[in-house]
Steps between C-alpha positions, in 0.01 A plus 500: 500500500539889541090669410527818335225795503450592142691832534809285596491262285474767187785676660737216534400367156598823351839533662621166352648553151301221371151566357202402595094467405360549782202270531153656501390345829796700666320855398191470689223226576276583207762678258446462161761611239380758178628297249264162677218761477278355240348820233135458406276661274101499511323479170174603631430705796157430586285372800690143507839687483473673875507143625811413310676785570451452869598150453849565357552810655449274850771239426743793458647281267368699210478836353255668268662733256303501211086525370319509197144533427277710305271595746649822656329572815585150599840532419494816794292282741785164462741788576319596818450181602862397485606762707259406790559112457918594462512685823301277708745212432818727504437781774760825473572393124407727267292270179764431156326711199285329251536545127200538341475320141221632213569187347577178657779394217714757607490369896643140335789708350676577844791307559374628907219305488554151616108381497145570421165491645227481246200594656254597223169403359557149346482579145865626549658244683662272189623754324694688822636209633671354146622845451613541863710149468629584180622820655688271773232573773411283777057536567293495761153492284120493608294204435326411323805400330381593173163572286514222265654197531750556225629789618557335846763205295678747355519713782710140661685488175655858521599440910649165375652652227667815683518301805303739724359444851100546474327471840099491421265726704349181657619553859269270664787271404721631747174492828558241742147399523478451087816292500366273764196411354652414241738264664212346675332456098849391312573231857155337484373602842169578297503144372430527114377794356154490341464852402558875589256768501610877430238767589638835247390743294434384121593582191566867336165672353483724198532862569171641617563873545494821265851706388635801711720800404830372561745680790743721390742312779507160311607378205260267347646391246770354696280339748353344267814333365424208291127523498317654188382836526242519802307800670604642836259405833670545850362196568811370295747740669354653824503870550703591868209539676327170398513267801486165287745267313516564143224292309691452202522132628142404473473596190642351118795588357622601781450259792380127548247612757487361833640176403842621416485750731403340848523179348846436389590592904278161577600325189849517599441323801321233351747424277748524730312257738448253231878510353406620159681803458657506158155307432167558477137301452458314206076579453312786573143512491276778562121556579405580137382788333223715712218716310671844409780443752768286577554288794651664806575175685451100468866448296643126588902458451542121492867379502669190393461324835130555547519817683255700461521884597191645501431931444159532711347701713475370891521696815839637473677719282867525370583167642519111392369235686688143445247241562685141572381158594689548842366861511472844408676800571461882408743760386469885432677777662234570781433102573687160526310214594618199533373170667569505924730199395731695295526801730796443668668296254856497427653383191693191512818529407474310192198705365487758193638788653420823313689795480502776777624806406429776793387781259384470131682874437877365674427182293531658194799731623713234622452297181573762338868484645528089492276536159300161610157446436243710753169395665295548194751514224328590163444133388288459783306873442439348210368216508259600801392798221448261215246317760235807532603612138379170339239518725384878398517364063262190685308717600405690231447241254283313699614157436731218622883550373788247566784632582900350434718697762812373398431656139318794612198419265169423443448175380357467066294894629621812261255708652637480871869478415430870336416598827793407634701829356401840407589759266786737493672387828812381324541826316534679844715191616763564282409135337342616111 
Protein backbone atom coordinates (compact mmCIF):
# COMPACT_ATOMS: atom_id res chain seq x y z
CA UNK A 1 0.00 0.00 0.00
CA UNK A 2 1.18 3.56 -1.19
CA UNK A 3 1.17 6.11 2.55
CA UNK A 4 0.21 9.49 1.77
CA UNK A 5 1.21 12.79 3.87
CA UNK A 6 -2.00 14.59 4.44
CA UNK A 7 -1.19 17.35 1.89
CA UNK A 8 -1.08 14.52 -0.77
CA UNK A 9 -3.67 12.77 -0.05
CA UNK A 10 -6.10 16.10 -0.09
CA UNK A 11 -4.51 16.89 -3.35
CA UNK A 12 -5.07 13.68 -5.12
CA UNK A 13 -8.57 13.39 -3.62
CA UNK A 14 -9.45 16.66 -5.10
CA UNK A 15 -8.20 15.99 -8.61
CA UNK A 16 -10.50 12.93 -9.01
CA UNK A 17 -13.94 13.99 -10.30
CA UNK A 18 -15.56 11.98 -7.70
CA UNK A 19 -16.39 13.57 -4.32
CA UNK A 20 -15.32 12.94 -1.28
CA UNK A 21 -15.83 13.56 2.83
CA UNK A 22 -12.83 13.62 3.88
CA UNK A 23 -12.66 11.88 7.23
CA UNK A 24 -11.91 13.98 10.31
CA UNK A 25 -8.92 11.92 11.45
CA UNK A 26 -7.23 12.92 8.03
CA UNK A 27 -7.24 16.88 9.15
CA UNK A 28 -5.11 16.69 12.09
CA UNK A 29 -4.63 14.39 15.28
CA UNK A 30 -7.03 16.27 17.52
CA UNK A 31 -9.30 18.07 14.79
CA UNK A 32 -12.61 18.59 15.65
CA UNK A 33 -15.20 19.81 13.08
CA UNK A 34 -17.63 23.24 13.98
CA UNK A 35 -20.65 21.66 13.32
CA UNK A 36 -19.38 18.43 16.17
CA UNK A 37 -18.71 21.48 18.42
CA UNK A 38 -21.28 21.10 21.08
CA UNK A 39 -22.99 25.05 22.12
CA UNK A 40 -23.55 25.52 25.85
CA UNK A 41 -25.14 27.98 27.89
CA UNK A 42 -24.55 28.66 31.78
CA UNK A 43 -27.59 29.54 33.80
CA UNK A 44 -25.71 30.79 36.68
CA UNK A 45 -22.32 32.18 36.72
CA UNK A 46 -21.22 31.93 40.15
CA UNK A 47 -18.33 30.39 42.28
CA UNK A 48 -19.27 26.61 41.14
CA UNK A 49 -19.43 27.84 37.46
CA UNK A 50 -15.39 28.66 37.09
CA UNK A 51 -14.96 24.95 37.64
CA UNK A 52 -17.36 24.01 34.92
CA UNK A 53 -16.27 26.26 32.58
CA UNK A 54 -12.74 25.02 32.88
CA UNK A 55 -14.06 21.61 32.65
CA UNK A 56 -15.72 21.95 29.22
CA UNK A 57 -13.62 24.45 27.98
CA UNK A 58 -10.65 21.57 28.67
CA UNK A 59 -12.26 18.76 26.60
CA UNK A 60 -12.32 21.23 23.67
CA UNK A 61 -15.22 19.42 22.85
CA UNK A 62 -17.45 22.24 23.96
CA UNK A 63 -18.13 25.83 23.61
CA UNK A 64 -19.73 28.42 25.85
CA UNK A 65 -21.78 30.93 23.98
CA UNK A 66 -24.34 31.96 26.12
CA UNK A 67 -25.06 33.24 30.22
CA UNK A 68 -27.76 34.36 32.20
CA UNK A 69 -27.97 35.48 35.66
CA UNK A 70 -29.14 38.34 37.56
CA UNK A 71 -26.28 39.07 39.42
CA UNK A 72 -24.25 41.53 37.21
CA UNK A 73 -20.84 41.77 38.50
CA UNK A 74 -20.74 38.05 38.30
CA UNK A 75 -21.85 37.94 34.97
CA UNK A 76 -18.32 40.29 34.18
CA UNK A 77 -16.21 38.00 36.46
CA UNK A 78 -17.64 34.38 34.37
CA UNK A 79 -16.57 36.52 31.38
CA UNK A 80 -13.07 37.02 32.73
CA UNK A 81 -12.70 33.82 33.77
CA UNK A 82 -13.50 32.23 30.45
CA UNK A 83 -11.06 34.06 28.74
CA UNK A 84 -8.16 32.91 31.06
CA UNK A 85 -9.48 29.20 31.29
CA UNK A 86 -10.14 29.45 27.05
CA UNK A 87 -6.63 30.44 26.31
CA UNK A 88 -4.86 28.17 28.55
CA UNK A 89 -6.43 25.14 26.78
CA UNK A 90 -6.28 26.74 23.22
CA UNK A 91 -2.94 28.90 23.07
CA UNK A 92 -2.81 31.60 19.90
CA UNK A 93 -6.77 31.33 19.69
CA UNK A 94 -8.44 34.21 20.32
CA UNK A 95 -11.80 33.13 23.06
CA UNK A 96 -15.59 32.81 20.88
CA UNK A 97 -17.85 35.84 22.39
CA UNK A 98 -20.38 35.17 25.01
CA UNK A 99 -23.94 36.41 24.85
CA UNK A 100 -25.04 37.67 27.83
CA UNK A 101 -28.88 36.84 28.70
CA UNK A 102 -31.04 39.27 31.39
CA UNK A 103 -33.28 36.51 31.45
CA UNK A 104 -32.54 32.93 31.22
CA UNK A 105 -35.84 32.08 28.93
CA UNK A 106 -34.51 33.91 26.24
CA UNK A 107 -30.95 31.75 26.30
CA UNK A 108 -33.49 28.45 25.75
CA UNK A 109 -34.84 30.27 22.62
CA UNK A 110 -31.54 29.89 20.49
CA UNK A 111 -31.74 27.39 17.99
CA UNK A 112 -27.36 27.88 18.66
CA UNK A 113 -27.57 26.55 21.80
CA UNK A 114 -27.26 22.84 21.88
CA UNK A 115 -27.08 22.41 25.95
CA UNK A 116 -27.27 23.89 29.34
CA UNK A 117 -25.49 24.06 32.52
CA UNK A 118 -27.67 24.96 35.41
CA UNK A 119 -25.59 26.02 38.04
CA UNK A 120 -27.77 28.04 40.46
CA UNK A 121 -28.95 28.02 43.99
CA UNK A 122 -31.27 24.93 44.25
CA UNK A 123 -34.52 26.55 44.54
CA UNK A 124 -34.21 26.99 40.68
CA UNK A 125 -33.17 23.83 39.52
CA UNK A 126 -36.87 22.10 38.62
CA UNK A 127 -38.18 24.72 37.05
CA UNK A 128 -34.88 25.42 34.54
CA UNK A 129 -34.38 22.08 33.69
CA UNK A 130 -38.33 21.21 32.58
CA UNK A 131 -38.21 24.41 30.73
CA UNK A 132 -34.74 23.75 29.27
CA UNK A 133 -36.05 20.10 27.94
CA UNK A 134 -39.13 21.42 26.76
CA UNK A 135 -37.08 23.90 24.81
CA UNK A 136 -35.15 20.74 23.23
CA UNK A 137 -32.03 21.27 25.49
CA UNK A 138 -29.71 18.71 26.59
CA UNK A 139 -28.45 19.68 30.79
CA UNK A 140 -25.68 19.39 32.62
CA UNK A 141 -27.38 20.43 36.19
CA UNK A 142 -25.90 20.79 39.84
CA UNK A 143 -26.92 18.48 42.49
CA UNK A 144 -28.62 18.35 44.50
CA UNK A 145 -30.85 17.25 41.85
CA UNK A 146 -33.67 19.12 43.07
CA UNK A 147 -35.20 20.90 46.38
CA UNK A 148 -38.09 18.77 46.98
CA UNK A 149 -38.62 15.53 46.06
CA UNK A 150 -41.47 16.26 43.71
CA UNK A 151 -39.85 18.52 41.79
CA UNK A 152 -36.92 16.03 41.30
CA UNK A 153 -39.85 13.22 39.48
CA UNK A 154 -40.94 15.61 37.35
CA UNK A 155 -37.77 16.96 36.53
CA UNK A 156 -37.24 12.76 35.07
CA UNK A 157 -40.63 13.08 33.53
CA UNK A 158 -39.85 16.18 31.29
CA UNK A 159 -36.11 14.47 30.13
CA UNK A 160 -38.23 11.29 29.44
CA UNK A 161 -40.73 13.11 27.86
CA UNK A 162 -38.48 15.40 25.46
CA UNK A 163 -35.96 12.76 25.45
CA UNK A 164 -33.04 14.86 26.72
CA UNK A 165 -29.60 13.76 27.95
CA UNK A 166 -29.27 14.97 31.79
CA UNK A 167 -25.83 14.20 33.28
CA UNK A 168 -26.14 15.01 37.27
CA UNK A 169 -23.40 17.11 38.96
CA UNK A 170 -22.39 13.96 40.96
CA UNK A 171 -18.93 13.42 39.42
CA UNK A 172 -17.56 11.25 42.01
CA UNK A 173 -19.33 8.78 39.73
CA UNK A 174 -16.92 9.06 37.13
CA UNK A 175 -13.37 8.79 40.08
CA UNK A 176 -11.64 5.64 39.84
CA UNK A 177 -11.22 5.25 43.48
CA UNK A 178 -15.30 5.79 44.11
CA UNK A 179 -16.13 3.24 41.44
CA UNK A 180 -13.90 0.69 43.00
CA UNK A 181 -15.14 0.72 46.25
CA UNK A 182 -18.01 0.23 45.14
CA UNK A 183 -17.21 -2.83 43.16
CA UNK A 184 -15.51 -4.20 46.15
CA UNK A 185 -19.30 -3.38 48.18
CA UNK A 186 -21.78 -4.60 45.14
CA UNK A 187 -18.98 -8.14 44.69
CA UNK A 188 -19.07 -9.04 48.40
CA UNK A 189 -15.39 -8.65 49.18
CA UNK A 190 -16.79 -6.84 52.41
CA UNK A 191 -18.81 -9.95 53.19
CA UNK A 192 -22.41 -8.66 54.11
CA UNK A 193 -23.03 -5.30 54.83
CA UNK A 194 -24.17 -4.40 58.35
CA UNK A 195 -24.33 -0.74 58.07
CA UNK A 196 -22.72 2.52 56.69
CA UNK A 197 -21.84 5.52 58.54
CA UNK A 198 -21.84 9.09 56.76
CA UNK A 199 -20.09 11.90 58.72
CA UNK A 200 -21.99 15.45 56.89
CA UNK A 201 -23.33 18.46 57.64
CA UNK A 202 -27.17 18.35 58.80
CA UNK A 203 -30.11 19.69 57.96
CA UNK A 204 -30.98 23.46 56.71
CA UNK A 205 -31.64 26.05 59.74
CA UNK A 206 -34.07 28.92 59.70
CA UNK A 207 -32.65 32.17 58.60
CA UNK A 208 -30.83 33.82 61.45
CA UNK A 209 -29.66 37.18 60.05
CA UNK A 210 -31.24 40.80 59.65
CA UNK A 211 -32.30 42.41 55.89
CA UNK A 212 -29.77 44.56 53.81
CA UNK A 213 -30.31 47.26 51.14
CA UNK A 214 -30.39 45.31 48.12
CA UNK A 215 -27.49 45.91 45.15
CA UNK A 216 -28.37 47.85 42.42
CA UNK A 217 -26.35 44.97 40.22
CA UNK A 218 -28.93 42.15 40.98
CA UNK A 219 -32.17 41.48 40.39
CA UNK A 220 -33.88 40.05 43.32
CA UNK A 221 -36.75 39.33 42.31
CA UNK A 222 -35.48 37.00 39.81
CA UNK A 223 -33.16 35.27 42.09
CA UNK A 224 -35.58 34.59 44.02
CA UNK A 225 -37.62 32.75 41.39
CA UNK A 226 -40.18 30.58 42.87
CA UNK A 227 -39.71 31.47 46.47
CA UNK A 228 -42.18 34.00 48.18
CA UNK A 229 -41.07 37.36 48.65
CA UNK A 230 -37.80 37.29 50.90
CA UNK A 231 -35.28 40.10 52.06
CA UNK A 232 -31.83 40.49 50.50
CA UNK A 233 -28.53 39.23 52.80
CA UNK A 234 -25.23 38.53 50.78
CA UNK A 235 -25.06 35.72 52.68
CA UNK A 236 -27.71 34.40 50.06
CA UNK A 237 -25.84 35.87 47.04
CA UNK A 238 -22.20 36.83 47.92
CA UNK A 239 -20.92 40.24 47.11
CA UNK A 240 -17.40 39.89 44.67
CA UNK A 241 -15.27 40.36 47.29
CA UNK A 242 -16.76 37.75 49.72
CA UNK A 243 -14.36 34.80 49.84
CA UNK A 244 -17.13 32.12 50.81
CA UNK A 245 -19.73 29.90 49.02
CA UNK A 246 -23.07 31.32 49.00
CA UNK A 247 -25.05 30.27 52.26
CA UNK A 248 -28.26 30.17 50.72
CA UNK A 249 -27.84 26.31 51.14
CA UNK A 250 -27.88 26.09 54.85
CA UNK A 251 -30.64 27.78 55.15
CA UNK A 252 -34.84 27.00 54.36
CA UNK A 253 -36.38 27.65 51.41
CA UNK A 254 -33.59 27.74 49.80
CA UNK A 255 -31.22 24.85 50.55
CA UNK A 256 -31.42 21.38 52.43
CA UNK A 257 -28.39 22.29 54.48
CA UNK A 258 -25.44 20.21 54.64
CA UNK A 259 -27.24 17.09 53.99
CA UNK A 260 -28.21 17.84 50.47
CA UNK A 261 -25.41 19.71 49.95
CA UNK A 262 -22.27 17.55 50.95
CA UNK A 263 -24.46 14.79 51.48
CA UNK A 264 -26.09 13.83 48.31
CA UNK A 265 -22.07 13.60 46.94
CA UNK A 266 -21.80 10.57 49.73
CA UNK A 267 -25.31 9.45 49.34
CA UNK A 268 -24.73 8.76 45.82
CA UNK A 269 -22.12 6.47 46.52
CA UNK A 270 -23.93 4.58 48.92
CA UNK A 271 -26.54 3.94 46.83
CA UNK A 272 -24.56 3.20 44.18
CA UNK A 273 -22.55 0.65 46.33
CA UNK A 274 -25.63 -0.99 47.52
CA UNK A 275 -27.48 -1.22 43.93
CA UNK A 276 -30.42 0.89 44.86
CA UNK A 277 -30.39 3.56 42.52
CA UNK A 278 -33.88 4.14 41.24
CA UNK A 279 -34.54 3.07 45.04
CA UNK A 280 -34.24 4.26 48.19
CA UNK A 281 -34.70 3.12 52.17
CA UNK A 282 -37.90 2.10 53.18
CA UNK A 283 -37.68 3.72 57.21
CA UNK A 284 -36.14 6.62 58.41
CA UNK A 285 -35.77 7.39 61.88
CA UNK A 286 -34.31 10.30 63.47
CA UNK A 287 -32.97 11.32 67.00
CA UNK A 288 -36.20 13.10 68.04
CA UNK A 289 -37.06 16.46 68.74
CA UNK A 290 -34.22 18.51 70.86
CA UNK A 291 -35.25 21.52 73.33
CA UNK A 292 -35.60 24.71 71.04
CA UNK A 293 -33.61 23.08 68.22
CA UNK A 294 -33.64 20.38 65.97
CA UNK A 295 -31.32 17.57 65.65
CA UNK A 296 -28.18 18.15 63.62
CA UNK A 297 -27.17 14.49 63.39
CA UNK A 298 -28.29 10.82 64.69
CA UNK A 299 -30.81 10.16 61.38
CA UNK A 300 -30.93 6.12 60.66
CA UNK A 301 -31.97 5.12 56.86
CA UNK A 302 -32.92 1.44 57.21
CA UNK A 303 -33.60 -0.37 53.87
CA UNK A 304 -35.50 -3.38 52.91
CA UNK A 305 -32.59 -5.78 53.39
CA UNK A 306 -31.58 -4.71 56.86
CA UNK A 307 -29.14 -2.15 55.90
CA UNK A 308 -28.79 0.30 57.93
CA UNK A 309 -27.06 3.70 56.88
CA UNK A 310 -26.36 5.63 59.61
CA UNK A 311 -25.90 10.01 59.47
CA UNK A 312 -23.38 10.42 62.58
CA UNK A 313 -20.70 12.12 63.51
CA UNK A 314 -17.16 10.00 63.71
CA UNK A 315 -13.71 11.10 62.88
CA UNK A 316 -14.08 11.88 59.31
CA UNK A 317 -15.93 14.17 57.31
CA UNK A 318 -17.58 14.06 53.77
CA UNK A 319 -17.02 10.39 53.52
CA UNK A 320 -18.92 6.89 54.19
CA UNK A 321 -17.53 4.16 55.86
CA UNK A 322 -19.06 0.54 54.78
CA UNK A 323 -18.71 -1.64 57.72
CA UNK A 324 -19.00 -5.56 56.58
CA UNK A 325 -18.69 -8.84 58.35
CA UNK A 326 -15.50 -9.51 56.16
CA UNK A 327 -14.46 -5.85 56.73
CA UNK A 328 -14.57 -2.30 56.39
CA UNK A 329 -13.45 0.09 54.02
CA UNK A 330 -13.47 4.02 53.70
CA UNK A 331 -14.30 6.35 50.89
CA UNK A 332 -14.10 10.24 50.48
CA UNK A 333 -12.15 12.20 48.07
CA UNK A 334 -8.95 12.68 50.32
CA UNK A 335 -9.02 8.82 51.72
CA UNK A 336 -9.73 5.18 50.55
CA UNK A 337 -9.20 2.57 52.91
CA UNK A 338 -9.67 -0.60 52.33
CA UNK A 339 -8.62 -3.92 54.10
CA UNK A 340 -4.58 -4.99 53.10
CA UNK A 341 -6.51 -8.03 51.54
CA UNK A 342 -8.36 -6.10 49.04
CA UNK A 343 -5.51 -3.80 48.01
CA UNK A 344 -4.36 -5.26 45.11
CA UNK A 345 -7.39 -6.93 44.06
CA UNK A 346 -8.52 -7.43 40.65
CA UNK A 347 -11.95 -8.09 39.61
CA UNK A 348 -12.73 -11.42 38.34
CA UNK A 349 -13.94 -11.48 35.25
CA UNK A 350 -17.31 -12.53 36.11
CA UNK A 351 -17.81 -9.73 38.76
CA UNK A 352 -20.23 -6.52 38.60
CA UNK A 353 -18.29 -4.37 36.56
CA UNK A 354 -19.31 -0.70 36.84
CA UNK A 355 -19.09 1.83 34.41
CA UNK A 356 -15.81 3.82 33.63
CA UNK A 357 -16.22 6.74 31.89
CA UNK A 358 -12.69 8.82 31.81
CA UNK A 359 -14.29 12.27 32.53
CA UNK A 360 -17.79 13.05 34.00
CA UNK A 361 -17.82 16.46 31.52
CA UNK A 362 -16.87 14.08 27.98
CA UNK A 363 -19.47 11.66 29.48
CA UNK A 364 -22.13 13.83 29.09
CA UNK A 365 -20.81 15.23 25.62
CA UNK A 366 -20.45 12.01 23.98
CA UNK A 367 -23.91 10.90 25.10
CA UNK A 368 -25.01 13.67 23.98
CA UNK A 369 -24.07 12.52 20.31
CA UNK A 370 -25.08 8.56 20.87
CA UNK A 371 -28.04 10.10 23.24
CA UNK A 372 -27.46 6.95 25.78
CA UNK A 373 -27.79 7.20 29.30
CA UNK A 374 -24.57 9.07 31.19
CA UNK A 375 -22.81 8.27 34.50
CA UNK A 376 -25.43 9.81 36.64
CA UNK A 377 -28.37 10.14 34.37
CA UNK A 378 -31.24 12.10 36.13
CA UNK A 379 -33.05 8.95 37.50
CA UNK A 380 -30.14 8.26 39.43
CA UNK A 381 -29.67 12.31 40.63
CA UNK A 382 -32.73 11.65 41.75
CA UNK A 383 -33.11 9.15 43.60
CA UNK A 384 -29.69 9.83 45.53
CA UNK A 385 -31.62 13.52 46.19
CA UNK A 386 -34.84 11.99 47.40
CA UNK A 387 -32.41 10.09 50.05
CA UNK A 388 -31.12 13.42 52.00
CA UNK A 389 -34.51 15.15 51.04
CA UNK A 390 -36.64 12.59 53.00
CA UNK A 391 -34.11 12.70 55.35
CA UNK A 392 -34.15 16.75 55.80
CA UNK A 393 -38.70 16.46 56.24
CA UNK A 394 -37.29 13.47 59.04
CA UNK A 395 -35.62 15.66 60.41
CA UNK A 396 -37.70 18.27 61.17
CA UNK A 397 -40.58 16.46 62.38
CA UNK A 398 -38.80 14.59 64.73
CA UNK A 399 -40.30 11.27 64.35
CA UNK A 400 -39.99 7.87 62.57
CA UNK A 401 -41.58 7.97 58.82
CA UNK A 402 -41.82 4.89 56.46
CA UNK A 403 -41.09 5.45 53.36
CA UNK A 404 -42.53 3.47 49.80
CA UNK A 405 -39.82 4.35 47.08
CA UNK A 406 -41.45 2.82 44.36
CA UNK A 407 -44.54 5.28 45.00
CA UNK A 408 -42.60 8.15 46.11
CA UNK A 409 -44.69 8.46 49.40
CA UNK A 410 -45.01 8.44 52.83
CA UNK A 411 -46.81 5.71 54.08
CA UNK A 412 -50.92 6.66 55.86
CA UNK A 413 -48.58 10.49 56.99
CA UNK A 414 -50.37 13.82 55.37
CA UNK A 415 -48.16 15.89 57.23
CA UNK A 416 -44.76 14.59 55.65
CA UNK A 417 -46.07 13.92 52.15
CA UNK A 418 -46.78 17.97 52.22
CA UNK A 419 -43.30 18.28 52.60
CA UNK A 420 -42.56 16.56 49.82
CA UNK A 421 -43.48 19.69 47.31
CA UNK A 422 -43.54 23.33 47.67
CA UNK A 423 -45.35 26.20 46.46
CA UNK A 424 -45.25 27.97 43.19
CA UNK A 425 -42.52 25.82 41.49
CA UNK A 426 -44.86 24.54 38.82
CA UNK A 427 -45.98 28.01 37.90
CA UNK A 428 -42.30 28.86 36.96
CA UNK A 429 -42.10 25.25 35.38
CA UNK A 430 -44.39 25.90 32.85
CA UNK A 431 -46.65 22.96 34.60
CA UNK A 432 -49.98 25.26 36.20
Amino acid sequence: MTKYNRREFIKQTAAVSTFFIVPRHVLGRGYLAPSDMIQMGFIGTGKQSETLLNRFVETKNARIIGIADPHQQKIKRFIDWHNVSFAKSNPGVSPNEIKVYDDYMDMLSQKDIDAVAIITPDHWHAPMAIQAARHGKDIYGEKPLSLTVREGRAMVKAVRKYNRVFQTGSMQRSWPNFRKACELVRNGYLGKIKEVLVNVDGPPSKIDFEAEPTPDYINWTQWLGPNDPHFYHHFLAPRLEDNFWAKWRYYKPFGGGGLTDWGVHVFDIVQWALGMDGSGPTQVSPPGLQVNTLALRGLEYTYKNGIVVKHQNYEKTNGAKFIGTEGEMYISRQEFLVPDKLKDLVLKPGDIHLPAPENHYMDFINSMRTRKKPIADIEIGHSSATVCNIGVIAYQLGRELHWNPKKEKFKKDKEANALLTRPHWEKFAGLA
